[in-house]
PDB file of C-alpha atoms in Angstrom:
ATOM      1  CA  GLN A   1      -0.317   0.053   0.005  1.00 74.00           C
ATOM      2  CA  VAL A   2       1.338   3.759  -0.230  1.00 80.00           C
ATOM      3  CA  GLN A   3       0.642   5.795   2.483  1.00 89.00           C
ATOM      4  CA  LEU A   4       0.751   9.460   1.982  1.00 93.00           C
ATOM      5  CA  VAL A   5       1.881  12.644   4.046  1.00 95.00           C
ATOM      6  CA  GLU A   6       0.791  16.292   3.032  1.00 96.00           C
ATOM      7  CA  SER A   7       2.751  19.424   4.294  1.00 97.00           C
ATOM      8  CA  GLY A   8       3.360  22.628   3.113  1.00 97.00           C
ATOM      9  CA  GLY A   9      -0.879  24.448   4.452  1.00 97.00           C
ATOM     10  CA  GLY A  10      -0.892  27.166   5.924  1.00 98.00           C
ATOM     11  CA  LEU A  11      -2.240  31.103   6.373  1.00 98.00           C
ATOM     12  CA  VAL A  12      -1.727  33.013   2.993  1.00 98.00           C
ATOM     13  CA  GLN A  13      -3.542  36.331   2.100  1.00 98.00           C
ATOM     14  CA  ALA A  14      -5.128  36.494  -1.450  1.00 98.00           C
ATOM     15  CA  GLY A  15      -2.861  36.683  -4.778  1.00 98.00           C
ATOM     16  CA  GLY A  16      -0.372  34.811  -2.576  1.00 98.00           C
ATOM     17  CA  SER A  17       1.409  31.561  -3.549  1.00 98.00           C
ATOM     18  CA  LEU A  18       1.771  28.252  -1.314  1.00 98.00           C
ATOM     19  CA  ARG A  19       3.529  24.812  -2.192  1.00 98.00           C
ATOM     20  CA  LEU A  20       1.922  21.987  -0.837  1.00 98.00           C
ATOM     21  CA  SER A  21       3.987  18.573  -1.009  1.00 98.00           C
ATOM     22  CA  CYS A  22       3.021  15.118  -0.316  1.00 95.00           C
ATOM     23  CA  ALA A  23       5.469  12.489   0.535  1.00 93.00           C
ATOM     24  CA  ALA A  24       4.939   8.341  -0.208  1.00 87.00           C
ATOM     25  CA  SER A  25       6.252   6.452   1.950  1.00 84.00           C
ATOM     26  CA  ARG A  26       6.150   3.224  -0.977  1.00 71.00           C
ATOM     27  CA  ARG A  27       8.186   3.049  -3.872  1.00 68.00           C
ATOM     28  CA  THR A  28       5.180   2.163  -5.956  1.00 67.00           C
ATOM     29  CA  PHE A  29       4.820   5.736  -5.968  1.00 68.00           C
ATOM     30  CA  SER A  30       6.363   6.356  -9.385  1.00 71.00           C
ATOM     31  CA  THR A  31       4.135   4.247 -11.309  1.00 71.00           C
ATOM     32  CA  SER A  32       1.329   5.610  -9.329  1.00 83.00           C
ATOM     33  CA  ALA A  33      -1.453   8.033 -10.826  1.00 92.00           C
ATOM     34  CA  MET A  34      -1.213  11.403  -8.596  1.00 94.00           C
ATOM     35  CA  ALA A  35      -3.697  13.557  -7.661  1.00 96.00           C
ATOM     36  CA  TRP A  36      -4.827  16.662  -5.226  1.00 97.00           C
ATOM     37  CA  PHE A  37      -8.284  17.120  -4.086  1.00 98.00           C
ATOM     38  CA  ARG A  38     -10.011  19.419  -1.842  1.00 98.00           C
ATOM     39  CA  GLN A  39     -12.738  19.910   0.717  1.00 98.00           C
ATOM     40  CA  ALA A  40     -14.626  22.703   2.230  1.00 97.00           C
ATOM     41  CA  PRO A  41     -16.260  22.969   4.870  1.00 91.00           C
ATOM     42  CA  GLY A  42     -20.144  22.499   4.287  1.00 94.00           C
ATOM     43  CA  LYS A  43     -19.112  21.191   0.355  1.00 96.00           C
ATOM     44  CA  GLU A  44     -18.087  18.133  -1.106  1.00 96.00           C
ATOM     45  CA  ARG A  45     -14.374  16.962  -1.997  1.00 96.00           C
ATOM     46  CA  GLU A  46     -13.660  18.480  -5.065  1.00 96.00           C
ATOM     47  CA  PHE A  47     -11.206  17.368  -7.883  1.00 97.00           C
ATOM     48  CA  VAL A  48      -8.292  20.052  -8.034  1.00 98.00           C
ATOM     49  CA  ALA A  49      -5.195  18.226 -10.406  1.00 98.00           C
ATOM     50  CA  ALA A  50      -3.919  14.975 -11.527  1.00 96.00           C
ATOM     51  CA  ALA A  51      -0.444  13.681 -13.212  1.00 94.00           C
ATOM     52  CA  ASN A  52       0.336  10.116 -14.532  1.00 91.00           C
ATOM     53  CA  TRP A  53       3.600   8.631 -13.561  1.00 83.00           C
ATOM     54  CA  ASN A  54       5.755  10.323 -15.168  1.00 84.00           C
ATOM     55  CA  ALA A  55       3.779  13.829 -15.564  1.00 84.00           C
ATOM     56  CA  ALA A  56       3.317  13.856 -19.290  1.00 87.00           C
ATOM     57  CA  SER A  57      -0.861  14.241 -19.076  1.00 92.00           C
ATOM     58  CA  THR A  58      -2.115  16.435 -16.214  1.00 95.00           C
ATOM     59  CA  TYR A  59      -5.228  17.374 -15.579  1.00 96.00           C
ATOM     60  CA  TYR A  60      -6.819  20.209 -14.184  1.00 97.00           C
ATOM     61  CA  ALA A  61     -10.120  22.043 -12.869  1.00 97.00           C
ATOM     62  CA  ASP A  62     -11.448  25.066 -14.429  1.00 97.00           C
ATOM     63  CA  SER A  63     -11.523  26.631 -11.188  1.00 97.00           C
ATOM     64  CA  VAL A  64      -7.581  26.281 -10.741  1.00 98.00           C
ATOM     65  CA  LYS A  65      -6.385  26.110 -14.256  1.00 98.00           C
ATOM     66  CA  GLY A  66      -4.075  29.143 -15.308  1.00 98.00           C
ATOM     67  CA  ARG A  67      -2.873  29.176 -11.376  1.00 98.00           C
ATOM     68  CA  PHE A  68      -1.716  25.570 -10.037  1.00 98.00           C
ATOM     69  CA  THR A  69       0.601  23.370 -11.181  1.00 98.00           C
ATOM     70  CA  ILE A  70       0.961  19.954 -10.448  1.00 97.00           C
ATOM     71  CA  SER A  71       4.688  18.052 -10.214  1.00 95.00           C
ATOM     72  CA  ARG A  72       6.369  15.497  -9.378  1.00 92.00           C
ATOM     73  CA  ASP A  73       9.405  14.114  -8.309  1.00 90.00           C
ATOM     74  CA  ASN A  74       9.591   9.758  -8.216  1.00 85.00           C
ATOM     75  CA  ALA A  75      12.811  10.369  -7.349  1.00 87.00           C
ATOM     76  CA  LYS A  76      11.975  11.835  -3.838  1.00 89.00           C
ATOM     77  CA  ASN A  77       8.564  10.158  -3.969  1.00 89.00           C
ATOM     78  CA  THR A  78       7.221  13.327  -3.795  1.00 92.00           C
ATOM     79  CA  VAL A  79       4.212  14.620  -5.265  1.00 94.00           C
ATOM     80  CA  TYR A  80       3.864  19.123  -5.192  1.00 97.00           C
ATOM     81  CA  LEU A  81       0.954  21.369  -6.238  1.00 98.00           C
ATOM     82  CA  GLN A  82       2.173  24.922  -6.709  1.00 98.00           C
ATOM     83  CA  MET A  83      -0.479  27.524  -5.681  1.00 98.00           C
ATOM     84  CA  ASN A  84      -0.499  30.779  -7.330  1.00 98.00           C
ATOM     85  CA  SER A  85      -2.762  33.681  -7.148  1.00 98.00           C
ATOM     86  CA  LEU A  86      -5.033  32.141  -3.717  1.00 98.00           C
ATOM     87  CA  LYS A  87      -8.452  33.251  -3.878  1.00 98.00           C
ATOM     88  CA  PRO A  88     -10.264  33.083  -0.075  1.00 98.00           C
ATOM     89  CA  GLU A  89     -12.760  30.413  -2.497  1.00 97.00           C
ATOM     90  CA  ASP A  90      -9.516  28.116  -2.176  1.00 98.00           C
ATOM     91  CA  THR A  91      -9.769  27.724   1.240  1.00 98.00           C
ATOM     92  CA  ALA A  92     -10.052  24.303   1.745  1.00 98.00           C
ATOM     93  CA  VAL A  93      -8.234  20.828   3.439  1.00 98.00           C
ATOM     94  CA  TYR A  94      -6.244  20.015   0.543  1.00 98.00           C
ATOM     95  CA  TYR A  95      -5.175  15.854   0.427  1.00 98.00           C
ATOM     96  CA  CYS A  96      -3.444  14.059  -1.981  1.00 96.00           C
ATOM     97  CA  ALA A  97      -3.711  10.554  -3.989  1.00 94.00           C
ATOM     98  CA  ALA A  98      -2.831   8.189  -5.766  1.00 92.00           C
ATOM     99  CA  GLY A  99      -4.142   5.205  -8.195  1.00 90.00           C
ATOM    100  CA  TYR A 100      -3.447   3.971 -11.032  1.00 88.00           C
ATOM    101  CA  VAL A 101      -5.570   6.003 -13.408  1.00 90.00           C
ATOM    102  CA  ALA A 102      -5.140   9.891 -14.060  1.00 91.00           C
ATOM    103  CA  SER A 103      -8.544  10.999 -14.385  1.00 91.00           C
ATOM    104  CA  PRO A 104     -10.662  14.071 -12.397  1.00 91.00           C
ATOM    105  CA  THR A 105     -12.752  10.483 -12.650  1.00 91.00           C
ATOM    106  CA  ALA A 106     -10.803   7.724 -11.849  1.00 92.00           C
ATOM    107  CA  ARG A 107     -11.093   5.747  -8.183  1.00 91.00           C
ATOM    108  CA  TYR A 108      -8.317   6.912  -6.282  1.00 93.00           C
ATOM    109  CA  ASP A 109      -7.626   4.141  -3.350  1.00 91.00           C
ATOM    110  CA  TYR A 110      -4.340   5.417  -1.379  1.00 92.00           C
ATOM    111  CA  TRP A 111      -5.248   9.196   0.789  1.00 94.00           C
ATOM    112  CA  GLY A 112      -3.284  11.823   3.171  1.00 96.00           C
ATOM    113  CA  GLN A 113      -4.609  13.320   5.748  1.00 96.00           C
ATOM    114  CA  GLY A 114      -4.529  16.815   4.420  1.00 97.00           C
ATOM    115  CA  THR A 115      -3.354  19.806   5.167  1.00 98.00           C
ATOM    116  CA  GLN A 116      -5.064  23.273   5.415  1.00 98.00           C
ATOM    117  CA  VAL A 117      -4.972  25.812   3.591  1.00 98.00           C
ATOM    118  CA  THR A 118      -6.622  29.181   4.474  1.00 98.00           C
ATOM    119  CA  VAL A 119      -6.861  32.115   2.263  1.00 98.00           C
ATOM    120  CA  SER A 120      -7.690  35.722   3.853  1.00 97.00           C
ATOM    121  CA  SER A 121      -8.990  38.442   2.199  1.00 93.00           C
TER     122      SER A 121
END
């Protein structure tokens, strides 16, 4: 199994940037599709971004296109989410996930515990 631990969340002002990291505890990370989701209080979990094993294929929610970038370093078993031009509506708990197919609708079998991102106005 793949165990995932997110880090990098915090409090930023609108227009600022954060980079989230997700470290995998198993070497199977290198062959896994990785994704980021987020969930705000009272709302359903929302897809944010995904990348296949070599990040040749990436996918983004319309709400974050042009602002967020997913990348990965397989040698470090780590996936990143660079978030720029942050908006208050980006406030949520962000989760990384691992699966076999990089897609907004794919099944992701492994999830991190989440990291809080708060964007103030």
